[in-house]
PDB file of C-alpha atoms and ligand atoms in Angstrom:
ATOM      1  CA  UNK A 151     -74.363  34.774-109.129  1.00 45.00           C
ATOM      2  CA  UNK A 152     -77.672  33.800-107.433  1.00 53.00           C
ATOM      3  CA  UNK A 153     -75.919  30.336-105.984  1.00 56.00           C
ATOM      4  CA  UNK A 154     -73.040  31.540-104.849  1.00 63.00           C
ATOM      5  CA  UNK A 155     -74.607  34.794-103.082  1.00 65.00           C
ATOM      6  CA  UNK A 156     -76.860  31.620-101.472  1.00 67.00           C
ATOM      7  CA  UNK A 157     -73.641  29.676-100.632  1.00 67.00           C
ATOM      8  CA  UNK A 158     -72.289  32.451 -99.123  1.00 64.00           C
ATOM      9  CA  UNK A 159     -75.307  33.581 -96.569  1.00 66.00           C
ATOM     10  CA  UNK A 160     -75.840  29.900 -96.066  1.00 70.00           C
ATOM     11  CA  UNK A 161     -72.193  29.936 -94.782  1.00 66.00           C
ATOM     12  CA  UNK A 162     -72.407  32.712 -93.086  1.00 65.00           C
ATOM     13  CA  UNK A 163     -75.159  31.563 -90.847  1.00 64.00           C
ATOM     14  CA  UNK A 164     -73.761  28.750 -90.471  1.00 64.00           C
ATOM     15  CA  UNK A 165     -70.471  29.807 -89.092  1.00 59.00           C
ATOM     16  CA  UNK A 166     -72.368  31.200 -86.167  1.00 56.00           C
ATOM     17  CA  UNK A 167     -72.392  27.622 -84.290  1.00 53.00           C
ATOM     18  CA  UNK A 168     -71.607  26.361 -80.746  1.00 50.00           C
ATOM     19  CA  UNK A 169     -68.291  25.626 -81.931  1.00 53.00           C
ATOM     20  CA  UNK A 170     -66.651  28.834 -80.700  1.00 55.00           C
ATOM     21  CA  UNK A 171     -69.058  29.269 -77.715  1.00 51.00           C
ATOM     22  CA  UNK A 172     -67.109  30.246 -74.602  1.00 70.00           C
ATOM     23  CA  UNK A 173     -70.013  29.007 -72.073  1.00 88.00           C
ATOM     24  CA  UNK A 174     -72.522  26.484 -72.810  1.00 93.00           C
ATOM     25  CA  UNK A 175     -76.206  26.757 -71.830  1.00 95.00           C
ATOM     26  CA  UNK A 176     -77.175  24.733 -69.310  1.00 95.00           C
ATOM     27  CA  UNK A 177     -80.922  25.584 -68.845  1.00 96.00           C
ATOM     28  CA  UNK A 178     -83.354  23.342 -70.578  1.00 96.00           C
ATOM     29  CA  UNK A 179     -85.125  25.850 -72.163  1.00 96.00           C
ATOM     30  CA  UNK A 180     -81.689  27.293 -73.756  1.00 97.00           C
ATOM     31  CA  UNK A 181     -80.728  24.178 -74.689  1.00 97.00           C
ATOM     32  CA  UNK A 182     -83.922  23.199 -76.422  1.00 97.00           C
ATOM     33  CA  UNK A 183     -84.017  26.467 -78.496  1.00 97.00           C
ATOM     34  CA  UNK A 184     -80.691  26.231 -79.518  1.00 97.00           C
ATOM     35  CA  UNK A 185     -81.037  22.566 -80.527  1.00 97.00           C
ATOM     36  CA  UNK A 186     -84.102  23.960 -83.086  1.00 98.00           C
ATOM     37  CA  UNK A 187     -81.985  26.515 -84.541  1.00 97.00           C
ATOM     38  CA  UNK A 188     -79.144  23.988 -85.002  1.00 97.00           C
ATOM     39  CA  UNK A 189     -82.394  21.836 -86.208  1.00 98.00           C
ATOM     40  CA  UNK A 190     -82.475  24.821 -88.928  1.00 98.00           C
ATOM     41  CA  UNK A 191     -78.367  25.253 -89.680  1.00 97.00           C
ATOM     42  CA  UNK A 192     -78.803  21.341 -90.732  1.00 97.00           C
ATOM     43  CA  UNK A 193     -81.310  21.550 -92.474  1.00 98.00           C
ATOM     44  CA  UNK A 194     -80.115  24.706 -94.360  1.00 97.00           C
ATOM     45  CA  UNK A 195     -76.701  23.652 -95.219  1.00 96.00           C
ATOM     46  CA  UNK A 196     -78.333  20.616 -96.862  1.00 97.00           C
ATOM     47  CA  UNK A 197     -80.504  22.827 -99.042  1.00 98.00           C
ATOM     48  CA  UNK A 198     -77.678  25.313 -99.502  1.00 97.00           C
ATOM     49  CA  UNK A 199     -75.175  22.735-100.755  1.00 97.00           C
ATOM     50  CA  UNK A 200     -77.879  21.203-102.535  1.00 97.00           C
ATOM     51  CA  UNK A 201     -78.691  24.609-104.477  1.00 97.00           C
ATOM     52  CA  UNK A 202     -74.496  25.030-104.839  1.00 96.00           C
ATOM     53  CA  UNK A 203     -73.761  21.582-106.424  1.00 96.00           C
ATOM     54  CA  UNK A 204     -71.868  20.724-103.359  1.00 96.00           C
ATOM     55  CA  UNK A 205     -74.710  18.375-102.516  1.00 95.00           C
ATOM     56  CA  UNK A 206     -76.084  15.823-104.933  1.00 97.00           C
ATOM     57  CA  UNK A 207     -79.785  17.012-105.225  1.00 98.00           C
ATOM     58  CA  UNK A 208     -81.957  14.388-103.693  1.00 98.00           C
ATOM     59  CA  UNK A 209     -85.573  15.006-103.547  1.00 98.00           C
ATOM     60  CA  UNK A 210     -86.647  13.299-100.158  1.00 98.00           C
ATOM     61  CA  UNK A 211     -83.483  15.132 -98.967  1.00 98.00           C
ATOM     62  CA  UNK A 212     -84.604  18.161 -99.468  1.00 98.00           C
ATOM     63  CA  UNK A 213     -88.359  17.675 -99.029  1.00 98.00           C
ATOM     64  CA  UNK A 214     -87.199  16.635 -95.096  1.00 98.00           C
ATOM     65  CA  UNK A 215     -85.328  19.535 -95.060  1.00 98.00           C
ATOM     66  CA  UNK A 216     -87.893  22.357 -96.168  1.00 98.00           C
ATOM     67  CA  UNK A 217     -90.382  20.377 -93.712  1.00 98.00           C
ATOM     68  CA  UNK A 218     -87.496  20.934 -90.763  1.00 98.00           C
ATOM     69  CA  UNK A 219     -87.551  24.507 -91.371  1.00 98.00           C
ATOM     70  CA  UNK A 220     -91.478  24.689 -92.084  1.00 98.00           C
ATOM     71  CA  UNK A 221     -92.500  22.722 -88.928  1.00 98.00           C
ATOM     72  CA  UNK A 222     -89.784  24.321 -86.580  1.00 98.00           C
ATOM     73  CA  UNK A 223     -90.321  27.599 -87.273  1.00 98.00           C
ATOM     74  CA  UNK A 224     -94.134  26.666 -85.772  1.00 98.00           C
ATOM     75  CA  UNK A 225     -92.593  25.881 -82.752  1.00 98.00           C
ATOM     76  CA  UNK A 226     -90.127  28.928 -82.754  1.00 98.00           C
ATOM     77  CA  UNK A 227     -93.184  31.067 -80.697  1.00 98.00           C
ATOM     78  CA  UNK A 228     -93.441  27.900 -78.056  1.00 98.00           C
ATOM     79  CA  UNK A 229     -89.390  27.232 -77.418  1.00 97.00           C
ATOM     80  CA  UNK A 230     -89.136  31.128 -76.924  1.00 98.00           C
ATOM     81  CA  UNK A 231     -91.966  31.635 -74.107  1.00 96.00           C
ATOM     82  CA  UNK A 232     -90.275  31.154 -71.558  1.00 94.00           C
ATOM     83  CA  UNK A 233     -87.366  34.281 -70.439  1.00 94.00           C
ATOM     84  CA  UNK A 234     -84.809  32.099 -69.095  1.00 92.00           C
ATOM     85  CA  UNK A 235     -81.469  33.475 -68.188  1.00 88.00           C
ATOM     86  CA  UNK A 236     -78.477  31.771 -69.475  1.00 94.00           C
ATOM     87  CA  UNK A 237     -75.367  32.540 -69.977  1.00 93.00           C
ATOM     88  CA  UNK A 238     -74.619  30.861 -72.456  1.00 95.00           C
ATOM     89  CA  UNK A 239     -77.594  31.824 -74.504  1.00 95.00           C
ATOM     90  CA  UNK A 240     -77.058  34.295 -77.139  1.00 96.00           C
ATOM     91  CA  UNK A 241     -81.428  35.315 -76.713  1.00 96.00           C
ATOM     92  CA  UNK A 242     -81.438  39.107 -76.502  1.00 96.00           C
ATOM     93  CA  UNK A 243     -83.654  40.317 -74.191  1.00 96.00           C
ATOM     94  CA  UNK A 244     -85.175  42.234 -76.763  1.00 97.00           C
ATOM     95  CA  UNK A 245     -87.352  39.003 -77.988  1.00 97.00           C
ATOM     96  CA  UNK A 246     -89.497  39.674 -75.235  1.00 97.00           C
ATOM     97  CA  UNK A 247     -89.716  43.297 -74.852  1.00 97.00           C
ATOM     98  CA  UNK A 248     -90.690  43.000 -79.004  1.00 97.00           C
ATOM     99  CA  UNK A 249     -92.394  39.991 -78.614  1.00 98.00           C
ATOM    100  CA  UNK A 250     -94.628  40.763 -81.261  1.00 98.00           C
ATOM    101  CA  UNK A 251     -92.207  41.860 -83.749  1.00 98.00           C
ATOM    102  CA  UNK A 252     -89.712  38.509 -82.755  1.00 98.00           C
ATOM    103  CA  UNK A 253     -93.209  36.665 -83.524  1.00 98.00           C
ATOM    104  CA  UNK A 254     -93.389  38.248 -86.934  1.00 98.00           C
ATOM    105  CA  UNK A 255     -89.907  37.299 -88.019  1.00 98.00           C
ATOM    106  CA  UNK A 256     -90.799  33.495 -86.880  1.00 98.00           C
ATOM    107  CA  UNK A 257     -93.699  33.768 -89.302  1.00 98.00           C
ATOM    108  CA  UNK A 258     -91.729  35.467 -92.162  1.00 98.00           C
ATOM    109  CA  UNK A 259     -89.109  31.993 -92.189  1.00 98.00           C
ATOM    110  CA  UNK A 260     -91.934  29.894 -92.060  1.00 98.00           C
ATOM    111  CA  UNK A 261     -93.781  31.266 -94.904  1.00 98.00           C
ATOM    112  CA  UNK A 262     -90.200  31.544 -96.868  1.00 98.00           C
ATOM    113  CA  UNK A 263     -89.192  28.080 -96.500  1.00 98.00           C
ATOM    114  CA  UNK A 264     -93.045  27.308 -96.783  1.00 98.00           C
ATOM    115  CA  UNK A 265     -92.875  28.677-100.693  1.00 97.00           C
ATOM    116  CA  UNK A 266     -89.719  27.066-101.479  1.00 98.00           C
ATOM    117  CA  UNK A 267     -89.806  25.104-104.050  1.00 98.00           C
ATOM    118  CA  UNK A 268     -87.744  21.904-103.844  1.00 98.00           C
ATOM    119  CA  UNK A 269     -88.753  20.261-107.166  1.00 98.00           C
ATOM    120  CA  UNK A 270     -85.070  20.669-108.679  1.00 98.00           C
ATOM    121  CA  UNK A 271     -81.899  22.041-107.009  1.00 98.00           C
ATOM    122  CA  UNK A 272     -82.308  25.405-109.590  1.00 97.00           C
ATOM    123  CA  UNK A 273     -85.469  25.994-107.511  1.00 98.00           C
ATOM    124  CA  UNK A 274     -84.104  25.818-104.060  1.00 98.00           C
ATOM    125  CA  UNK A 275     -81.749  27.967-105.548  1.00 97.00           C
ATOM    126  CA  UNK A 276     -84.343  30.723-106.016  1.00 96.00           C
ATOM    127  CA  UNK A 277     -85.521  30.583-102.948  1.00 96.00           C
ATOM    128  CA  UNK A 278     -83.045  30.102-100.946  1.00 96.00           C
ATOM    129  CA  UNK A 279     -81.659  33.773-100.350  1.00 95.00           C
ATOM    130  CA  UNK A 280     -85.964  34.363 -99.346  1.00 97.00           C
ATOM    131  CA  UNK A 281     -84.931  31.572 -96.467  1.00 97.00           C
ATOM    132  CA  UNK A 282     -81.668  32.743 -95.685  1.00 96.00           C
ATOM    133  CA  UNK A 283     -82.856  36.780 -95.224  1.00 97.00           C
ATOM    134  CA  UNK A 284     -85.151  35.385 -92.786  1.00 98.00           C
ATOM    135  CA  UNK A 285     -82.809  33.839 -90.870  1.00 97.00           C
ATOM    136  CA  UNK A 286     -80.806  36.937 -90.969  1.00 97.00           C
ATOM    137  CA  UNK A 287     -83.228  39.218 -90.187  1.00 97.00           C
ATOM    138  CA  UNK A 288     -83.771  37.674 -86.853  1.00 98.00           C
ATOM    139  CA  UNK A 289     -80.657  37.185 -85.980  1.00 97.00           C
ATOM    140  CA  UNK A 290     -79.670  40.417 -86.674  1.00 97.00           C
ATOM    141  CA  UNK A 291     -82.223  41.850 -84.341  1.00 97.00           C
ATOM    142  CA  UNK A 292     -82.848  39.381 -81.593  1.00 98.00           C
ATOM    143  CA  UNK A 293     -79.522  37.207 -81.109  1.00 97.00           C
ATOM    144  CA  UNK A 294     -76.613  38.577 -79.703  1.00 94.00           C
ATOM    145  CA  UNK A 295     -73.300  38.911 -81.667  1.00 89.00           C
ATOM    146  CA  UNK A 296     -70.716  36.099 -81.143  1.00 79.00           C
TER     147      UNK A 296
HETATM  148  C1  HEC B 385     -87.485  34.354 -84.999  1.00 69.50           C
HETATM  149  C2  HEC B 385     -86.057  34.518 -84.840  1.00 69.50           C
HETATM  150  C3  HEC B 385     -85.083  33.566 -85.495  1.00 69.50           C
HETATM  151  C4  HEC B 385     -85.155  32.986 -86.733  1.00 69.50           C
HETATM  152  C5  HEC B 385     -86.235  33.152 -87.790  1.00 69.50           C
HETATM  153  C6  HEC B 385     -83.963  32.181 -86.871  1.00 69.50           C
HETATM  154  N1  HEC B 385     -83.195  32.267 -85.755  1.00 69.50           N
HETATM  155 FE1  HEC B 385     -81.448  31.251 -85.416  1.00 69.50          FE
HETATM  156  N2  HEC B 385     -81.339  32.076 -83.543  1.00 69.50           N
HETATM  157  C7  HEC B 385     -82.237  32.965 -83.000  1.00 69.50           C
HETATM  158  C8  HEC B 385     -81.856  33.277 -81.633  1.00 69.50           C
HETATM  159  C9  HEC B 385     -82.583  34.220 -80.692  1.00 69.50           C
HETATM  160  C10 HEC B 385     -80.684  32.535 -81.370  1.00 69.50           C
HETATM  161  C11 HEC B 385     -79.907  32.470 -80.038  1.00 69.50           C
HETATM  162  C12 HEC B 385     -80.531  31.374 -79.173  1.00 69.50           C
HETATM  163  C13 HEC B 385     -79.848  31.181 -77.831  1.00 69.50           C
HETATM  164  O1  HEC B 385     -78.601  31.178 -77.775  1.00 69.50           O
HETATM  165  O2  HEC B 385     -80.576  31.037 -76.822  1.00 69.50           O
HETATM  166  C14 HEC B 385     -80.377  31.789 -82.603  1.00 69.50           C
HETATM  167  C15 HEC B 385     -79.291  30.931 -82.759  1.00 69.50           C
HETATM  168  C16 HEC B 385     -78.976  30.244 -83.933  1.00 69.50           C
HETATM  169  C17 HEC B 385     -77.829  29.359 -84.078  1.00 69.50           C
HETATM  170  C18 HEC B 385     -76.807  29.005 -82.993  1.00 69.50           C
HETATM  171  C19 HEC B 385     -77.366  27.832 -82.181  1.00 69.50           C
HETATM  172  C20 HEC B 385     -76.440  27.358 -81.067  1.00 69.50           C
HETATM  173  O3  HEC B 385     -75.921  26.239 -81.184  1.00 69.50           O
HETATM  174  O4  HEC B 385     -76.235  28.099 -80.089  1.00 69.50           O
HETATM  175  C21 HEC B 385     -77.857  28.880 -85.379  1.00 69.50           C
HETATM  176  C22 HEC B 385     -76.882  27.910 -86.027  1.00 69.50           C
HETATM  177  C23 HEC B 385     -79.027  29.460 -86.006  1.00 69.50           C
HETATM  178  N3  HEC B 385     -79.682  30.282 -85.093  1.00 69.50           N
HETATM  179  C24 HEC B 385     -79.395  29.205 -87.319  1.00 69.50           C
HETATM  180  C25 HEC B 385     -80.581  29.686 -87.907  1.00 69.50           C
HETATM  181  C26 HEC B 385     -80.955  29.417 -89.284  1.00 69.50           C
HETATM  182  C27 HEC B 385     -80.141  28.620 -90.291  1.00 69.50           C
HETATM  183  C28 HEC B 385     -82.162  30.034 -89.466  1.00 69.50           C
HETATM  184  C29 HEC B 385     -83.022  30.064 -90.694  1.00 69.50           C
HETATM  185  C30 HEC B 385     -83.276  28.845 -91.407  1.00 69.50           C
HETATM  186  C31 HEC B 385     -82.513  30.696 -88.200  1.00 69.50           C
HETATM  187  N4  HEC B 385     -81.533  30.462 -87.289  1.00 69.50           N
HETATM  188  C32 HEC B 385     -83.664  31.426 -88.013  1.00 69.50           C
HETATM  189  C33 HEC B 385     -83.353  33.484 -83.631  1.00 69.50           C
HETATM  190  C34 HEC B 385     -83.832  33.118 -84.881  1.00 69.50           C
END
């Protein structure tokens, strides 16, 4: 049940791409933060699929992936800085009226993809749904539906 729950949220974040964007962002700054979180979609669908079966488990794989998610979610604090309109950014303007608390949730994925274990694809299994709430729990406060 663990795997599939995983394959699931994995999906579900991932089904929140650019593909059904109406307007694109055109601002650097947009475009560079949305480029690290697609950084983040790759690099969880190859650890999701990997924990699934759907992806043959490959240890360098999934080492590089774990350090995408590790070292981007240092930069998550640097990418966001900057209030830039866009409208084709789905930012809320929340992030910086809760800077702090937007701050916190970049440090809660880094430490969660930080502890995850990618010795076999059992363990990125376990800690998977750790990575995947952490995704969520930004998103849910600090990025605008689709
Ligand atoms: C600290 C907050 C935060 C965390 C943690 C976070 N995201 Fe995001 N994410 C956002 C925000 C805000 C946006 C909207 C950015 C924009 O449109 O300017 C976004 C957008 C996205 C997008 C759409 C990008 C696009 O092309 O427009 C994807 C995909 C995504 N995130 C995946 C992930 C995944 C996968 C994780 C976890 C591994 C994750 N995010 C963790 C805040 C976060």
């Amino acid at each position: 049940m663990k795997i599939s729950t995983t394959t699931l949220l994995v999906s579900a974040l991932l089904m929140t791409g650019a593909a059904f964007a109406e307007t694109e962002a055109t601002t650097p700054e947009a475009i560079a933060r949305q480029a690290l979180m697609k950084s983040f979609g790759g690099a969880a669908k190859t650890l999701g699929g990997m924990a699934s079966g759907e992806v043959a488990y490959d240890a360098a794989a999934a080492e590089a992936a774990k350090q995408v998610l590790v070292a981007g979610a240092a930069t998550i604090e640097a990418k966001f800085t900057a209030k830039v309109e866009d409208a084709g950014s789905k930012a809320k303007p929340e992030i910086w009226t809760g800077w702090e608390a937007f701050l916190g949730k970049a440090k809660a994925l880094g430490d969660a993809a930080g502890a995850l274990d990618v010795a076999s694809a059992e363990s990125i299994g376990g800690g998977m749904g750790g990575v995947g709430g952490a995704c969520k729990a930004c998103h849910t406060d600090f990025r605008l539906a689709d």
